[in-house]
Amino acid sequence: MKKIRIGVLVSGRGSNLQAVIDNIEQGRLSAEVAVVISDQAEAFALERARKRHIPAVHISAAGHKGKREAYDGLLIEELRKHSVDLVILAGFMRIITKVLVQAYPNRIMNIHPALLPAFPGLHVQQAAIEQGVKFSGCTVHFVDEGVDTGPIIIQAAVPVLDSDTEDTLAARILVQEHKIFSRAIQLFAEGRLAVQGRRVVVSGGRAESGDFLINP
Ligand code: GRF
């Protein structure tokens, strides 16, 4: 199968990037990381890329205050230079504009540490605890012009425990993030994702099963 070329946008530690790299190396993902781009020079994610000899590029946002479209233009330039088929936002802490969304329609994926459409935005693990939900989880979705609003590809549910702190819940969710991001990318690589309005239909998706989740 043809390997798709991924461009990964990051701002921080890059554990999701690492999971993708590991899955590629272990033959579980028919993809190649073509470039990693960070808005933060010190992002550990850039280190992870360099270690694997993946092009690691810092594009500073300095001088682009209030000019988000112009910044996104620089991202597009770099992504095109590396002939990227799919863009993934793996802890990229900037809101992207329609300029980038329209350059890669239904070809940008984001990972979010909650079960969207509940808890969009930031500090969502703490919000889930305070709200008293019994499940949270993570979502991979295509990026549209809103924030955390695009069509949902895959979700993993994680129980919220009475003893949870923001950190323990985030860590439990992160384990699942590392699985479902690669799974979503693989489904894309296999050409199995079709966006129909707000829904993403997965061809050859799982059949109905008797598995349900109950907590506690
Ligand atoms: C993850 O929790 C992801 O869901 C969110 O930002 C965090 C990135 O973590 N969008 P990492 O940089 O991949 O370790």
PDB file of N, CA and C in Angstrom, residues 80-116:
ATOM      1  N   ARG A  80       3.555  22.186   1.795  1.00  0.00           N
ATOM      2  CA  ARG A  80       3.597  21.893   0.343  1.00  0.00           C
ATOM      3  C   ARG A  80       4.993  21.480  -0.082  1.00  0.00           C
ATOM      4  N   LYS A  81       5.980  22.130   0.525  1.00  0.00           N
ATOM      5  CA  LYS A  81       7.374  21.815   0.196  1.00  0.00           C
ATOM      6  C   LYS A  81       7.644  20.329   0.440  1.00  0.00           C
ATOM      7  N   HIS A  82       6.940  19.764   1.418  1.00  0.00           N
ATOM      8  CA  HIS A  82       7.166  18.363   1.780  1.00  0.00           C
ATOM      9  C   HIS A  82       6.072  17.446   1.225  1.00  0.00           C
ATOM     10  N   SER A  83       5.286  17.960   0.277  1.00  0.00           N
ATOM     11  CA  SER A  83       4.235  17.170  -0.409  1.00  0.00           C
ATOM     12  C   SER A  83       3.384  16.354   0.560  1.00  0.00           C
ATOM     13  N   VAL A  84       2.844  17.058   1.520  1.00  0.00           N
ATOM     14  CA  VAL A  84       2.064  16.396   2.568  1.00  0.00           C
ATOM     15  C   VAL A  84       0.655  16.046   2.070  1.00  0.00           C
ATOM     16  N   ASP A  85       0.201  14.824   2.371  1.00  0.00           N
ATOM     17  CA  ASP A  85      -1.162  14.394   2.022  1.00  0.00           C
ATOM     18  C   ASP A  85      -2.153  14.695   3.146  1.00  0.00           C
ATOM     19  N   LEU A  86      -1.655  14.618   4.375  1.00  0.00           N
ATOM     20  CA  LEU A  86      -2.524  14.750   5.557  1.00  0.00           C
ATOM     21  C   LEU A  86      -1.781  15.556   6.609  1.00  0.00           C
ATOM     22  N   VAL A  87      -2.501  16.498   7.212  1.00  0.00           N
ATOM     23  CA  VAL A  87      -1.907  17.316   8.290  1.00  0.00           C
ATOM     24  C   VAL A  87      -2.488  16.843   9.608  1.00  0.00           C
ATOM     25  N   ILE A  88      -1.654  16.607  10.603  1.00  0.00           N
ATOM     26  CA  ILE A  88      -2.208  16.274  11.912  1.00  0.00           C
ATOM     27  C   ILE A  88      -1.755  17.303  12.953  1.00  0.00           C
ATOM     28  N   LEU A  89      -2.731  17.701  13.761  1.00  0.00           N
ATOM     29  CA  LEU A  89      -2.461  18.652  14.842  1.00  0.00           C
ATOM     30  C   LEU A  89      -2.268  17.817  16.098  1.00  0.00           C
ATOM     31  N   ALA A  90      -1.046  17.757  16.568  1.00  0.00           N
ATOM     32  CA  ALA A  90      -0.723  16.894  17.708  1.00  0.00           C
ATOM     33  C   ALA A  90      -0.230  17.771  18.853  1.00  0.00           C
ATOM     34  N   GLY A  91      -1.208  18.415  19.518  1.00  0.00           N
ATOM     35  CA  GLY A  91      -0.837  19.343  20.570  1.00  0.00           C
ATOM     36  C   GLY A  91      -0.334  20.652  19.995  1.00  0.00           C
ATOM     37  N   PHE A  92      -0.966  21.102  18.917  1.00  0.00           N
ATOM     38  CA  PHE A  92      -0.615  22.398  18.308  1.00  0.00           C
ATOM     39  C   PHE A  92      -1.508  23.438  18.971  1.00  0.00           C
ATOM     40  N   MET A  93      -0.906  24.392  19.663  1.00  0.00           N
ATOM     41  CA  MET A  93      -1.665  25.266  20.548  1.00  0.00           C
ATOM     42  C   MET A  93      -2.136  26.571  19.898  1.00  0.00           C
ATOM     43  N   ARG A  94      -2.135  26.596  18.568  1.00  0.00           N
ATOM     44  CA  ARG A  94      -2.669  27.772  17.885  1.00  0.00           C
ATOM     45  C   ARG A  94      -3.993  27.409  17.213  1.00  0.00           C
ATOM     46  N   ILE A  95      -4.866  28.400  17.134  1.00  0.00           N
ATOM     47  CA  ILE A  95      -6.107  28.201  16.390  1.00  0.00           C
ATOM     48  C   ILE A  95      -5.794  28.466  14.923  1.00  0.00           C
ATOM     49  N   ILE A  96      -6.121  27.498  14.077  1.00  0.00           N
ATOM     50  CA  ILE A  96      -5.781  27.693  12.670  1.00  0.00           C
ATOM     51  C   ILE A  96      -6.938  28.388  11.950  1.00  0.00           C
ATOM     52  N   THR A  97      -6.603  29.046  10.857  1.00  0.00           N
ATOM     53  CA  THR A  97      -7.617  29.835  10.143  1.00  0.00           C
ATOM     54  C   THR A  97      -8.138  29.071   8.928  1.00  0.00           C
ATOM     55  N   LYS A  98      -9.143  29.671   8.308  1.00  0.00           N
ATOM     56  CA  LYS A  98      -9.745  29.017   7.143  1.00  0.00           C
ATOM     57  C   LYS A  98      -8.759  28.903   5.979  1.00  0.00           C
ATOM     58  N   VAL A  99      -7.734  29.729   5.989  1.00  0.00           N
ATOM     59  CA  VAL A  99      -6.722  29.655   4.925  1.00  0.00           C
ATOM     60  C   VAL A  99      -6.098  28.246   4.903  1.00  0.00           C
ATOM     61  N   LEU A 100      -5.748  27.768   6.071  1.00  0.00           N
ATOM     62  CA  LEU A 100      -5.154  26.427   6.170  1.00  0.00           C
ATOM     63  C   LEU A 100      -6.215  25.338   5.970  1.00  0.00           C
ATOM     64  N   VAL A 101      -7.387  25.540   6.573  1.00  0.00           N
ATOM     65  CA  VAL A 101      -8.466  24.541   6.446  1.00  0.00           C
ATOM     66  C   VAL A 101      -8.825  24.351   4.973  1.00  0.00           C
ATOM     67  N   GLN A 102      -8.896  25.465   4.228  1.00  0.00           N
ATOM     68  CA  GLN A 102      -9.299  25.358   2.826  1.00  0.00           C
ATOM     69  C   GLN A 102      -8.179  24.819   1.930  1.00  0.00           C
ATOM     70  N   ALA A 103      -6.951  24.956   2.394  1.00  0.00           N
ATOM     71  CA  ALA A 103      -5.829  24.392   1.622  1.00  0.00           C
ATOM     72  C   ALA A 103      -5.811  22.868   1.741  1.00  0.00           C
ATOM     73  N   TYR A 104      -6.333  22.350   2.857  1.00  0.00           N
ATOM     74  CA  TYR A 104      -6.352  20.896   3.091  1.00  0.00           C
ATOM     75  C   TYR A 104      -7.751  20.450   3.548  1.00  0.00           C
ATOM     76  N   PRO A 105      -8.758  20.565   2.672  1.00  0.00           N
ATOM     77  CA  PRO A 105     -10.131  20.246   3.103  1.00  0.00           C
ATOM     78  C   PRO A 105     -10.270  18.762   3.468  1.00  0.00           C
ATOM     79  N   ASN A 106     -10.811  18.508   4.655  1.00  0.00           N
ATOM     80  CA  ASN A 106     -10.948  17.134   5.169  1.00  0.00           C
ATOM     81  C   ASN A 106      -9.624  16.375   5.131  1.00  0.00           C
ATOM     82  N   ARG A 107      -8.563  17.116   5.231  1.00  0.00           N
ATOM     83  CA  ARG A 107      -7.237  16.487   5.262  1.00  0.00           C
ATOM     84  C   ARG A 107      -6.411  17.036   6.434  1.00  0.00           C
ATOM     85  N   ILE A 108      -7.124  17.575   7.441  1.00  0.00           N
ATOM     86  CA  ILE A 108      -6.460  17.983   8.681  1.00  0.00           C
ATOM     87  C   ILE A 108      -7.182  17.284   9.824  1.00  0.00           C
ATOM     88  N   MET A 109      -6.424  16.614  10.673  1.00  0.00           N
ATOM     89  CA  MET A 109      -7.006  15.937  11.840  1.00  0.00           C
ATOM     90  C   MET A 109      -6.451  16.551  13.115  1.00  0.00           C
ATOM     91  N   ASN A 110      -7.321  16.610  14.131  1.00  0.00           N
ATOM     92  CA  ASN A 110      -6.900  17.089  15.449  1.00  0.00           C
ATOM     93  C   ASN A 110      -7.225  16.023  16.486  1.00  0.00           C
ATOM     94  N   ILE A 111      -6.419  15.960  17.537  1.00  0.00           N
ATOM     95  CA  ILE A 111      -6.757  15.105  18.673  1.00  0.00           C
ATOM     96  C   ILE A 111      -7.108  15.996  19.852  1.00  0.00           C
ATOM     97  N   HIS A 112      -8.212  15.638  20.522  1.00  0.00           N
ATOM     98  CA  HIS A 112      -8.706  16.456  21.630  1.00  0.00           C
ATOM     99  C   HIS A 112      -8.976  15.550  22.833  1.00  0.00           C
ATOM    100  N   PRO A 113      -8.535  15.968  24.034  1.00  0.00           N
ATOM    101  CA  PRO A 113      -8.641  15.066  25.183  1.00  0.00           C
ATOM    102  C   PRO A 113      -9.977  15.106  25.915  1.00  0.00           C
ATOM    103  N   ALA A 114     -11.066  14.984  25.179  1.00  0.00           N
ATOM    104  CA  ALA A 114     -12.412  14.860  25.754  1.00  0.00           C
ATOM    105  C   ALA A 114     -13.299  14.243  24.690  1.00  0.00           C
ATOM    106  N   LEU A 115     -14.493  13.845  25.130  1.00  0.00           N
ATOM    107  CA  LEU A 115     -15.453  13.279  24.183  1.00  0.00           C
ATOM    108  C   LEU A 115     -16.270  14.424  23.588  1.00  0.00           C
ATOM    109  N   LEU A 116     -15.792  14.966  22.488  1.00  0.00           N
ATOM    110  CA  LEU A 116     -16.512  16.072  21.834  1.00  0.00           C
ATOM    111  C   LEU A 116     -17.895  15.582  21.396  1.00  0.00           C
TER     112      LEU A 116
END
